[in-house]
Coordinates of C-alpha atoms in Angstrom, one line a residue:
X1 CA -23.6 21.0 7.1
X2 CA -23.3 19.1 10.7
X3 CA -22.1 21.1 13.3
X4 CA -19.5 18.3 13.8
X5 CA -18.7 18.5 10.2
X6 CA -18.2 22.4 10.7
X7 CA -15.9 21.6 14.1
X8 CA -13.9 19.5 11.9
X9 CA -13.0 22.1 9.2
X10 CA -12.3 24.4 12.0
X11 CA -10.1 21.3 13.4
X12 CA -8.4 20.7 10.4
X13 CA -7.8 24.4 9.6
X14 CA -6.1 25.0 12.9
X15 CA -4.1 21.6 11.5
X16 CA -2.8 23.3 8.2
X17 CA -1.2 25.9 10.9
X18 CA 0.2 23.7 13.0
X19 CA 1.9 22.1 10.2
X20 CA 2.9 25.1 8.3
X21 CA 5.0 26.6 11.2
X22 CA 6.3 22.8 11.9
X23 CA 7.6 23.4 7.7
X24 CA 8.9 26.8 8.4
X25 CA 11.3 25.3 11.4
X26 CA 11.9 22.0 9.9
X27 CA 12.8 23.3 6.3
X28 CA 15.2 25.9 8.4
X29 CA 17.3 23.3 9.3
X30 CA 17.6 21.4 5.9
X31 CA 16.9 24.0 2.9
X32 CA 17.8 27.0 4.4
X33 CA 17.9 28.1 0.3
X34 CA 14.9 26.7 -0.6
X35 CA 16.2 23.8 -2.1
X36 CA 17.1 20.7 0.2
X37 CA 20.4 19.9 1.1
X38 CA 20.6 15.8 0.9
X39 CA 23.5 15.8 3.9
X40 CA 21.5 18.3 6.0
X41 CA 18.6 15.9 5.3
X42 CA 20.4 12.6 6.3
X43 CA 21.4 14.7 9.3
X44 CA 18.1 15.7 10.4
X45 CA 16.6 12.5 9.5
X46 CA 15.0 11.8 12.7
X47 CA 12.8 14.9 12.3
X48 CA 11.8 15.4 9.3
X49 CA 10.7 12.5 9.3
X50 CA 8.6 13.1 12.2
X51 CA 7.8 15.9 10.2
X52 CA 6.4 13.6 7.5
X53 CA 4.3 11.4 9.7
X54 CA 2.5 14.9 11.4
X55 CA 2.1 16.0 7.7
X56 CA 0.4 12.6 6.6
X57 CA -1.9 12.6 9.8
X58 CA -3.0 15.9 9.1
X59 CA -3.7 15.0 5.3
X60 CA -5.4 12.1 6.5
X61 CA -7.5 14.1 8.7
X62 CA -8.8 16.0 5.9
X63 CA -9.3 13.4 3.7
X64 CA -11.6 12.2 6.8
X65 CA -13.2 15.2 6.7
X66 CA -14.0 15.0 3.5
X67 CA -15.4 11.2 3.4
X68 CA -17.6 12.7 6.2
X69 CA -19.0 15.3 4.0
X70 CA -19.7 13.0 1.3
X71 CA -21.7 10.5 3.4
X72 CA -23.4 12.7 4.1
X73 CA -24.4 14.7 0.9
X74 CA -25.6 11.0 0.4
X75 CA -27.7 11.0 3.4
X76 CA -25.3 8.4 4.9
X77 CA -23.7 10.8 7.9
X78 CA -25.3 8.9 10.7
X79 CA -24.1 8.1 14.4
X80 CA -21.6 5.4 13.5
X81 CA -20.0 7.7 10.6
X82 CA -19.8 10.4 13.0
X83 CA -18.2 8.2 15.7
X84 CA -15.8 7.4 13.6
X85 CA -14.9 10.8 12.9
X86 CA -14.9 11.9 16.5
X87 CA -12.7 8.8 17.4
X88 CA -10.3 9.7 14.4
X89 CA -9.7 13.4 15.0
X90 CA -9.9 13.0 19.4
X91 CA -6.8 10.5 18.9
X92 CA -5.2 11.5 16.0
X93 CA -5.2 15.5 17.4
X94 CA -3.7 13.8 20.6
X95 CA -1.0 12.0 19.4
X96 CA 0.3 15.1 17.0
X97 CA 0.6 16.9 20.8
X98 CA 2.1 13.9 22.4
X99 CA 3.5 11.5 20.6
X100 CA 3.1 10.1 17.1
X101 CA 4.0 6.5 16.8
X102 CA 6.5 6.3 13.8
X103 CA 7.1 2.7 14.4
X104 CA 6.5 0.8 18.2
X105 CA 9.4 2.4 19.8
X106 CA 9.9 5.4 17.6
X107 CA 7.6 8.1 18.5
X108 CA 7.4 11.6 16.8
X109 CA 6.8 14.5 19.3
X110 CA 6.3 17.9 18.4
X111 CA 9.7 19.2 19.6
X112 CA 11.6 16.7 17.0
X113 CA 11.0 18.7 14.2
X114 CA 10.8 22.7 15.9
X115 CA 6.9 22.6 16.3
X116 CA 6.2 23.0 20.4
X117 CA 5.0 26.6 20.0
X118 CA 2.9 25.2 17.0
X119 CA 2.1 22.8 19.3
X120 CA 0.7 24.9 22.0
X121 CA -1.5 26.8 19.6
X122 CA -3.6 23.9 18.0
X123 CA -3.8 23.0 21.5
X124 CA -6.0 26.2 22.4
X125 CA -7.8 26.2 19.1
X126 CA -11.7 25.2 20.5
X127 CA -12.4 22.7 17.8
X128 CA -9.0 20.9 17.9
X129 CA -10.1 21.4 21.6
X130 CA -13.5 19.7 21.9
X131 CA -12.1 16.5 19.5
X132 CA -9.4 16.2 22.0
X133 CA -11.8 16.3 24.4
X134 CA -14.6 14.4 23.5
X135 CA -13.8 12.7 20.6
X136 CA -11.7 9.5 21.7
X137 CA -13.4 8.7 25.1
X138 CA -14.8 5.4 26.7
X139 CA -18.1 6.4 26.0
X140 CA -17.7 6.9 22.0
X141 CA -15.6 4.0 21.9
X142 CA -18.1 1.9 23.8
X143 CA -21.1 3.4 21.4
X144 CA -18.9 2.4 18.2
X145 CA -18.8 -1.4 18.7
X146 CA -22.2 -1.5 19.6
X147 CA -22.9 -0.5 16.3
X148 CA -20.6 -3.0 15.0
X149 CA -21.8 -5.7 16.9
X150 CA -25.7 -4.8 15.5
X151 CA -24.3 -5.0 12.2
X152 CA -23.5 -1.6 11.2
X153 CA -20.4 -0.7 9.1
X154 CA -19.2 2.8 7.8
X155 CA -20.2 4.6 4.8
X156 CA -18.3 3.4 1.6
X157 CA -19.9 5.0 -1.5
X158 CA -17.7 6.2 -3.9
X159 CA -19.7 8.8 -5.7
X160 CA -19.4 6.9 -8.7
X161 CA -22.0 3.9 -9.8
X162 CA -19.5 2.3 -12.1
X163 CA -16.9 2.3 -8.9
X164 CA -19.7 1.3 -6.7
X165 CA -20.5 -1.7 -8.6
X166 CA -16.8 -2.5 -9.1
X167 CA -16.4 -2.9 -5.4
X168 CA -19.9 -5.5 -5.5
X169 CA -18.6 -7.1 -8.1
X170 CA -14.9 -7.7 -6.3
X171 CA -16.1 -8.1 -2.9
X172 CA -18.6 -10.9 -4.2
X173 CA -15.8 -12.7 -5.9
X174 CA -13.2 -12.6 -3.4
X175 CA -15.8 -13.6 -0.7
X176 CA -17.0 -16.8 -3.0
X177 CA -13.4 -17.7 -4.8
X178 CA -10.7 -16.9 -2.4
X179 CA -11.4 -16.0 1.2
X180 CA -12.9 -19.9 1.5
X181 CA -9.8 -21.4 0.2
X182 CA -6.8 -18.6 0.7
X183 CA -5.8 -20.0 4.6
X184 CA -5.3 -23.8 3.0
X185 CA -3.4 -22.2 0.2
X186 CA -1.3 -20.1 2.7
X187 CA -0.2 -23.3 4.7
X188 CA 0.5 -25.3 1.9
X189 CA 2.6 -22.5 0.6
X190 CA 0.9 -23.0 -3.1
X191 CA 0.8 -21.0 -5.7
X192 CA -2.4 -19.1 -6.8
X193 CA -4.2 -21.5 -8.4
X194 CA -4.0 -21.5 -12.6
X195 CA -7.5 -21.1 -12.5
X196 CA -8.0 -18.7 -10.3
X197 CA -5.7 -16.7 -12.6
X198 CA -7.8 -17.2 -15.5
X199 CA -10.9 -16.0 -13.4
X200 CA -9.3 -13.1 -12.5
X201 CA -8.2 -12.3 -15.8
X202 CA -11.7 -12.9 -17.2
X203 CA -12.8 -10.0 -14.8
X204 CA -10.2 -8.0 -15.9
X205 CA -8.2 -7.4 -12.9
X206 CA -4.9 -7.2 -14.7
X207 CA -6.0 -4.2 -17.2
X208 CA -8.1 -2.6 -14.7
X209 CA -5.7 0.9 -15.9
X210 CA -4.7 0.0 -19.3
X211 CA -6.4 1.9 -22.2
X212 CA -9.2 0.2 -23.7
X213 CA -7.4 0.8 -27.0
X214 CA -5.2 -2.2 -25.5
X215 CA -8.0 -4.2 -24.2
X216 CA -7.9 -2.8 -20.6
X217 CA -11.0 -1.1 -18.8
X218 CA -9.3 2.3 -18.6
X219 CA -11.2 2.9 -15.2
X220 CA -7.9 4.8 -13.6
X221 CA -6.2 4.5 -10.0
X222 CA -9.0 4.9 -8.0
X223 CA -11.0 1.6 -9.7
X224 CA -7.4 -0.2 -8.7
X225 CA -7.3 0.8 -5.1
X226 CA -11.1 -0.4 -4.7
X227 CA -10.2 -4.1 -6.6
X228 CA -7.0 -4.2 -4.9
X229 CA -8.6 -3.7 -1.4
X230 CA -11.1 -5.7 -1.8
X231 CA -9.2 -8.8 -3.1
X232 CA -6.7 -8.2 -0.6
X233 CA -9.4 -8.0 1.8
X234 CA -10.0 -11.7 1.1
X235 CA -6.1 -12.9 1.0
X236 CA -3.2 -10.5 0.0
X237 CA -2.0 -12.5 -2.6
X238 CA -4.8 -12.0 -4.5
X239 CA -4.9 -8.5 -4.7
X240 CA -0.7 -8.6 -4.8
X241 CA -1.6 -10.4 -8.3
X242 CA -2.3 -7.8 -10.4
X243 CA 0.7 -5.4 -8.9
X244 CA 3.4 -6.4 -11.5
X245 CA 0.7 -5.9 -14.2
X246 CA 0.0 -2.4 -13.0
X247 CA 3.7 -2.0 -12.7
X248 CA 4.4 -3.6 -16.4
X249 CA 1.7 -1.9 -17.9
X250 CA 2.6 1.6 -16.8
X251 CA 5.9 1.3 -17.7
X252 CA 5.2 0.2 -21.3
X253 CA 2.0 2.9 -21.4
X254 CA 4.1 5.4 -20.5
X255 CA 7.6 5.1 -21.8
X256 CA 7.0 1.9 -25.1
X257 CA 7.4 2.4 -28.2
X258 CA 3.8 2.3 -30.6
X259 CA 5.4 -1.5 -31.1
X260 CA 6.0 -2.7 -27.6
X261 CA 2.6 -1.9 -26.6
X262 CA 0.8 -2.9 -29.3
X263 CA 2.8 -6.8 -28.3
X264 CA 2.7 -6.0 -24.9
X265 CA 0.0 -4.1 -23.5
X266 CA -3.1 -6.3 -24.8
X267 CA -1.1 -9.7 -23.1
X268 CA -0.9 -8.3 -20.1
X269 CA -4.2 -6.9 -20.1
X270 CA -6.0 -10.0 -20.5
X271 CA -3.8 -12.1 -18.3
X272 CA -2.4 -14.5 -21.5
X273 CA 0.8 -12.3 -20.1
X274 CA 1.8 -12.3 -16.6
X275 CA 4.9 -10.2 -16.1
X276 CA 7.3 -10.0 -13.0
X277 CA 9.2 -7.0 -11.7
X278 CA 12.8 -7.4 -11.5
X279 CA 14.5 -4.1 -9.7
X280 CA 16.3 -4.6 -6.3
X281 CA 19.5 -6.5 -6.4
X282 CA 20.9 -8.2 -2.7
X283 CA 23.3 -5.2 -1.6
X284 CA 21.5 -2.3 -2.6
X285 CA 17.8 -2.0 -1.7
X286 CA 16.4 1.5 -2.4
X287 CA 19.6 3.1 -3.3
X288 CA 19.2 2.1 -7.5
X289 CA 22.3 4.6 -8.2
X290 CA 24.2 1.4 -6.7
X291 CA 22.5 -0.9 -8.9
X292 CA 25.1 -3.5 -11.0
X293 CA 23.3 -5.7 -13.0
X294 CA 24.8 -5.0 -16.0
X295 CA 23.3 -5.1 -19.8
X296 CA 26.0 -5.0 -23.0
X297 CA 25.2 -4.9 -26.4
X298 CA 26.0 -7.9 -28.6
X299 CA 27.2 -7.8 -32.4
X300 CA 23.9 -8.6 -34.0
X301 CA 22.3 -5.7 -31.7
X302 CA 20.0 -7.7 -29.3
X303 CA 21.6 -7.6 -25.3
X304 CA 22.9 -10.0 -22.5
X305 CA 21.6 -9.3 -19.5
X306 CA 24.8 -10.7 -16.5
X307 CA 24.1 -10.1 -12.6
X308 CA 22.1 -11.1 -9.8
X309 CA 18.5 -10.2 -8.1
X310 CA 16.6 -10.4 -5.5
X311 CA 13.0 -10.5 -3.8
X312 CA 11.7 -11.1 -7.2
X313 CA 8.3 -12.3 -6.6
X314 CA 6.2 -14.7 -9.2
X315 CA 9.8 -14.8 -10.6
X316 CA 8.8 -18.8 -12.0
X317 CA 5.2 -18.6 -13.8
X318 CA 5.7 -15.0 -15.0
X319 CA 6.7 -14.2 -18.8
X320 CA 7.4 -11.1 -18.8
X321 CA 10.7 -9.5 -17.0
X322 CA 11.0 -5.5 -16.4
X323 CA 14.6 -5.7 -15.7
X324 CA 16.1 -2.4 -14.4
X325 CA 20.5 -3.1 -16.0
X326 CA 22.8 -0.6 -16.1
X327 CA 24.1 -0.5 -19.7
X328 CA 26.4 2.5 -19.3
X329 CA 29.2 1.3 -17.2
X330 CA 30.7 4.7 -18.0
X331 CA 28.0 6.9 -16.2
X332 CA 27.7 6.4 -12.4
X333 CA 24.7 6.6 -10.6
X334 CA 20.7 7.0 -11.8
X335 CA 22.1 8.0 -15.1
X336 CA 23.6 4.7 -17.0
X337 CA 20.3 2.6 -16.1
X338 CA 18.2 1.1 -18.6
X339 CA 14.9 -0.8 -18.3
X340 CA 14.4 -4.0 -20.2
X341 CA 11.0 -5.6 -21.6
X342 CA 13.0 -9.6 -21.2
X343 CA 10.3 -12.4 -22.5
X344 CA 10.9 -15.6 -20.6
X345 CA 9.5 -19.0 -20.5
X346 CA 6.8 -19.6 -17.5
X347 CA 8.3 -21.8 -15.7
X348 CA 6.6 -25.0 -13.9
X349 CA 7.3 -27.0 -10.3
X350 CA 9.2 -29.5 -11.8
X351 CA 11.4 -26.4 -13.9
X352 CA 11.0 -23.2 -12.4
X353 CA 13.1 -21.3 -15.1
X354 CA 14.0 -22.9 -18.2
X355 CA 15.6 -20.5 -20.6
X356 CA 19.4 -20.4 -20.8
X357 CA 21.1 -17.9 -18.8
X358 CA 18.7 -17.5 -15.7
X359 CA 18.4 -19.5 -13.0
X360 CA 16.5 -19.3 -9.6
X361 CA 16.2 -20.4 -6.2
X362 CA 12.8 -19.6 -3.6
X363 CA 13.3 -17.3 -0.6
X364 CA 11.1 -18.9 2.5
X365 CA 8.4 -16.5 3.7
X366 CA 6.5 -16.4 6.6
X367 CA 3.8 -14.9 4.9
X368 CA 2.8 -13.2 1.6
X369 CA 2.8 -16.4 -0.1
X370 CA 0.5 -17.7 -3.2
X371 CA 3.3 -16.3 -5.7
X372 CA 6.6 -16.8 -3.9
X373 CA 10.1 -15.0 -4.0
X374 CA 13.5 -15.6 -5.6
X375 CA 16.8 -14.7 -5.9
X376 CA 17.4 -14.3 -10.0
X377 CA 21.0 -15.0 -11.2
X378 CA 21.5 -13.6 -15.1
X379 CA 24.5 -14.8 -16.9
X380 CA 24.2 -13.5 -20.4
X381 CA 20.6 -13.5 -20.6
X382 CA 19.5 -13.0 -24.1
X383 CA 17.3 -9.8 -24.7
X384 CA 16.0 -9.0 -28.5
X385 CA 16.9 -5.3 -29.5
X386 CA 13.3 -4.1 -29.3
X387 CA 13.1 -5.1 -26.0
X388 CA 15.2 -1.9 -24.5
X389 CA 12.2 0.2 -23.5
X390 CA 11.7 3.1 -25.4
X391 CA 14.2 2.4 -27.7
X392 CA 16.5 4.5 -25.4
X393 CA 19.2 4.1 -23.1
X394 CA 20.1 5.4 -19.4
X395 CA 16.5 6.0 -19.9
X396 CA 15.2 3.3 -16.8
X397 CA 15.5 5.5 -13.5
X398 CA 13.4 7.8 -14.9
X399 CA 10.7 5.6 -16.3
X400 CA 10.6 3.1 -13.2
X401 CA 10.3 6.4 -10.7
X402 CA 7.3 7.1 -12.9
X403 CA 5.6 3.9 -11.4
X404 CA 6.6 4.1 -8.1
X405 CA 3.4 6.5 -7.5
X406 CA 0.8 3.7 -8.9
X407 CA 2.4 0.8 -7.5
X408 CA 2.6 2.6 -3.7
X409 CA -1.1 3.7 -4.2
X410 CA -2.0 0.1 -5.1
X411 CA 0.3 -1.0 -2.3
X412 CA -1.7 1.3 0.0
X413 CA -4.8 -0.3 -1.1
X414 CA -3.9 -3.6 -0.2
X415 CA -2.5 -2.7 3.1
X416 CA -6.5 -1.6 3.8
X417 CA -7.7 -4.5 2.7
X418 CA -5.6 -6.5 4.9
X419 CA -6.5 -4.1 7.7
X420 CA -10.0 -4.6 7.1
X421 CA -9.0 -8.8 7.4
X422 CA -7.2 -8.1 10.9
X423 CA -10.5 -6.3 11.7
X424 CA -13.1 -8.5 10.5
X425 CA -11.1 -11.7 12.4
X426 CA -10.8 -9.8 15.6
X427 CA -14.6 -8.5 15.7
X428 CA -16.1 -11.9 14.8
X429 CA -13.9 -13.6 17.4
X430 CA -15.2 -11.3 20.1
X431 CA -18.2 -11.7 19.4
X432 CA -17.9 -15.4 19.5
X433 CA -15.6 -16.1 22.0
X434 CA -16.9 -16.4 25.2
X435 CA -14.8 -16.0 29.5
X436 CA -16.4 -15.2 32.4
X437 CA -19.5 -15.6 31.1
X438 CA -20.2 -13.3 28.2
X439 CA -19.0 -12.7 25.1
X440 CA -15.2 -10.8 25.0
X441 CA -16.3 -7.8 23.2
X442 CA -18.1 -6.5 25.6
X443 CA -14.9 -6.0 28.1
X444 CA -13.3 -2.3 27.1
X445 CA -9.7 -3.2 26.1
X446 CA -10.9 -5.4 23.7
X447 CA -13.8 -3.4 22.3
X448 CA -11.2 -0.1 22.1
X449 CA -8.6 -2.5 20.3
X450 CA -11.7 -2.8 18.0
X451 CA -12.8 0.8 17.7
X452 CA -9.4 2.0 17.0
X453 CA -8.9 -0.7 14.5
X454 CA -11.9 0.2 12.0
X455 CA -11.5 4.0 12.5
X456 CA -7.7 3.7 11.6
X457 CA -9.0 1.7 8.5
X458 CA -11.3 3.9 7.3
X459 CA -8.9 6.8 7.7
X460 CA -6.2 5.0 5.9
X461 CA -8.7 4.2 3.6
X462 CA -9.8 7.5 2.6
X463 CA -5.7 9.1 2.5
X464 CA -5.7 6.1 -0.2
X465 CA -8.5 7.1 -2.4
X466 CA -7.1 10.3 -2.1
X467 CA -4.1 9.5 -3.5
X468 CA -5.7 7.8 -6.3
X469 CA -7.6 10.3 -7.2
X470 CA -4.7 12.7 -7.1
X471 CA -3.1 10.2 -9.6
X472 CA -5.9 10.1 -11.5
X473 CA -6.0 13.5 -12.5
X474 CA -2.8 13.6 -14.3
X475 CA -0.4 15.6 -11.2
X476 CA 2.4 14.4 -9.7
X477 CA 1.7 12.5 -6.8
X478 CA 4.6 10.8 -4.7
X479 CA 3.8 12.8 -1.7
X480 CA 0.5 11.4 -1.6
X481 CA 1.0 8.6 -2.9
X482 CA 4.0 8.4 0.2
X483 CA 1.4 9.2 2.9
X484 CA -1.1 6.9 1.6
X485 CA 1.5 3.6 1.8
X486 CA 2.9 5.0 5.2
X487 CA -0.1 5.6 7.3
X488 CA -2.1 2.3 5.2
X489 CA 1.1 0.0 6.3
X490 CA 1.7 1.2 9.8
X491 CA -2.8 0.5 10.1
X492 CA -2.3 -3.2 8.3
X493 CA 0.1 -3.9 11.0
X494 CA -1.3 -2.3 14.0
X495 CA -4.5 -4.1 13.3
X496 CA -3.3 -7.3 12.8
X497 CA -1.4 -7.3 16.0
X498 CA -4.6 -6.0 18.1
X499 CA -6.2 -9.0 16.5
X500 CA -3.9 -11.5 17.2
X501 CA -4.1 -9.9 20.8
X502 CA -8.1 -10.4 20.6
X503 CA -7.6 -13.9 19.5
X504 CA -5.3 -14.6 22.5
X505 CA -3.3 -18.0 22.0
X506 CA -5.5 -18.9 19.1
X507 CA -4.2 -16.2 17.6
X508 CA -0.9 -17.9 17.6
X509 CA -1.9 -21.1 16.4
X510 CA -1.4 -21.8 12.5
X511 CA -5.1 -23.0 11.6
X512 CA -6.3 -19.7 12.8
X513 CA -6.6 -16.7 9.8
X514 CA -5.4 -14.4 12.0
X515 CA -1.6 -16.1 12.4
X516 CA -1.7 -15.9 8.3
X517 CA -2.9 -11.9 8.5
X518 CA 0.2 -11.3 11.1
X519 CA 2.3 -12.5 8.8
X520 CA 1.2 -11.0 5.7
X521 CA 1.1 -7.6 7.4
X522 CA 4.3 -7.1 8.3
X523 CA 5.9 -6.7 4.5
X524 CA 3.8 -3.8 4.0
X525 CA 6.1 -1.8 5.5
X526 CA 8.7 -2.9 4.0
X527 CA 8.2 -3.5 -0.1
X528 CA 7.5 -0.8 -2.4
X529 CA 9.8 1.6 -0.3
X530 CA 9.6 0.7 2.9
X531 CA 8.0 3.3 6.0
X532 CA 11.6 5.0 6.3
X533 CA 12.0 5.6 2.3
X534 CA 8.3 6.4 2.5
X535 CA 8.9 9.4 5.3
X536 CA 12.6 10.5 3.4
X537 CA 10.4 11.1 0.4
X538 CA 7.2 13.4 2.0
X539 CA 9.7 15.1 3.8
X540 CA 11.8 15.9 0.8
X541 CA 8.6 17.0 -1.1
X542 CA 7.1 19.2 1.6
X543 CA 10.2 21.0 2.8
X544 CA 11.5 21.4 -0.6
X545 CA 8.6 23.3 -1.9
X546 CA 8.6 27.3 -2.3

């Protein structure tokens, strides 16, 4: 092994401290008994959540750490891979000491959540020591982007040749089909093209998880983090696609009956099926033990679905609904929800929903377009009574909470590949853009905006993989699958905003890419649980555990 590979460990091992007497004073304050204590948690909410974001960025480390090995079991550890890892564990080690930015005016310092003496300790530790020192410095930075600039990019090998080719095979498409057009879609807010959605299908992006005994690939979480990145690498949308499909076909996988996926699950998987997810409702957000949308049985045993959603996106040209209803009007909370499997007509431009008893009107975005949003209004919505899923009611919190790990995962993905837009944009600019006579990379704040911006990418990148992996071997996973959204999201952002700052006014202006990658960045944080829900769950995980 390297000798920087070996610093690292001993880096990261003095990081596993650091954060296990940071849980040992943060789980003080809110399970003194072992067992959280929600209004201790809500009180303490500022730090355990800094809590959270220490834990993920020393998970992320290691995750680092391990791509680091890999590359170079495969011979691939060279001078850029290795910059990256100094880069990653100099600045990542120094904002754990002094600040860790939870948002762009919330940051987490060690004291927040009872971890200064922890603190002081990683600080004396020589390896974290020597990354501190020389591992985010002018010089490394500096050496990075030259590397870029000559054409060198990280290490990306999966271990895996079917994964490997996966990624060509993506990367190939979404550089010839959709990153040429996606910009002129974007500003002509248009849907995905029909046919675009049939090519996609044909490559089977939509059963990428489901078994092949349902016409899916059967490839698992990790071959969806690597299709989703990559399409989303060309145009979020595109890689947004296949999320209610992931969504839809766990749920049915899962929790159906033998019927509902033997109807369901080969539909979806070849894309004759496109299906919607239809959860949050306008006053209630996350909290789902609020949720009113009500479901009541009728006489001849089918159900009418009455109430209103929101932030429903592909709501028009899906045609399939999972409809989270409470059906026990009885039972408050998580307990009287049910989850319907609702068949609805696609809609078209000129009739965006026309079955009886739903209706629909478009929410303007700035961004994430290609599928668009609605607000849903149900008034006795007619639902046949196989499609209750399961066959079993109050049922639905349960089975949707079982998703929320893939579809965050796959979330996480496309947050990288829209990081790895921002960054892509920003470097070719610099390189092209010329003031005071050379070329704008060359002057250090830009070529550090660009440093940070692919290190932070290929760290998010690897906490994602991670996570799918996790997922992939059957465990639980909403921790991981927590940290991998969170630190993904916050990278999406940040890069996207260095670009635009790279880009200067142009990066303002509408017929530039990067105005469209601002925009489509910032709802990362915020769908699938956004960063606050993300950190409420990883603390509660952590600090709950024995």
């Amino acid at each position: 092994m390297s000798g920087l590979l070996k610093r690292a460990d001993g880096a990261v091992a003095a990081l596993r401290a650091f954060l296990a007497s940071a849980r040992t004073s943060a789980a003080g304050a809110v399970a003194p008994t072992g067992q959280v204590d929600p209004a201790r948690l809500d009180a303490a909410q500022r730090g355990v959540h800094a809590f959270a974001w220490a834990a993920t960025t020393v998970e992320a480390l290691a995750q680092l750490t391990d791509w680091g090995r890999r590359a170079q079991a495969a011979g691939a550890f060279g001078e850029g891979e290795q910059l990256v890892l100094r880069i990653a564990f100099g600045e990542y080690l120094a904002q754990l000491l002094g600040g860790l930015p939870m948002s762009q005016n919330e940051l987490a310092r060690p004291w927040d959540y009872g971890a200064e003496n922890g603190a002081a300790t990683l600080a004396r530790d020589p390896a974290a020591g020597w990354f501190i020192a020389n591992g985010n410095t002018l010089g490394t930075r500096k050496a990075l982007v030259e590397k870029l600039v000559a054409g060198w990019r990280p290490y990306e090998g999966l271990g895996d040749e079917t994964l490997d080719a996966v990624r060509s095979q993506f990367r190939r498409f979404a550089d010839e089909r959709v990153a040429p057009f996606a910009h002129g879609w974007h500003l002509r807010d248009e849907l995905i093209p029909d046919a675009l959605v049939a090519e996609m299908a044909e490559l089977g992006v939509f059963g990428v998880t489901i078994d092949p005994e349902y016409g899916g690939l059967g490839l698992g979480k990790l071959a969806m983090c690597v299709v989703s990145e990559e399409l989303s690498r060309a145009w979020i949308a595109a890689g947004s696609l296949g999320t209610r499909s992931e969504i839809a076909g766990e749920l049915i996988g899962a929790a159906g009956t033998p019927h509902q996926r033997q109807r369901w699950l080969p539909k979806i998987a070849s894309g004759e099926v496109l299906p919607t997810a239809v959860f949050t409702e306008p006053d209630t957000g996350s909290d789902l033990a609020s949720l009113r949308t009500r479901a009541t049985k009728a006489a001849d045993g089918s159900w009418r679905i009455t109430g209103a959603k929101t932030w429903i996106t592909h709501a028009s040209r899906s045609d399939l609904m999972t409809v989270l209803v409470r059906t026990d009007p009885d039972t408050p909370g998580h307990g009287g929800l049910s989850m319907m499997l609702a068949e609805k007509t696609r809609g078209t431009p000129a009739d965006p929903f026309p079955d009886a008893g739903l209706t629909g009107s478009e929410i303007e975005v700035l961004g994430y377009r290609g599928m668009k949003e609605y607000v849903l209004a149900f008034e006795d919505f007619a639902v046949p009574p196989e499609g209750l899923l399961g066959q079993g009611e109050g049922q639905g919190f349960k089975q949707l909470m079982r998703t929320f790990e893939a579809a965050r995962i796959q979330t996480a993905a496309r947050a990288v590949g829209v990081a790895w837009k921002a960054f892509d944009l920003g470097l070719r600019y610099a390189m092209e853009r010329r003031q005071f006579g050379r070329p704008i990379v060359e002057f250090p704040r830009v070529s550090d905006k660009l440093a940070l911006a692919l290190v932070e990418t290929v760290v998010a990148r690897e906490l994602s993989y991670f996570a799918a992996r996790t997922k992939d071997t059957g465990d639980r996973c909403d921790i991981e699958a927590g940290m991998a959204k969170l630190l993904a999201a916050r990278v999406a952002w940040s890069n996207a905003d260095a670009g635009v700052q790279v880009h200067g006014g142009n990066g303002y202006a509408l017929e530039f890419e990067m105005s469209r990658v601002l925009c489509d960045a910032r709802i990362l944080n915020i769908f699938e649980g956004a960063a606050e829900i993300q950190a409420q769950v990883i603390a509660r995980g952590l600090l709950g555990r024995s």
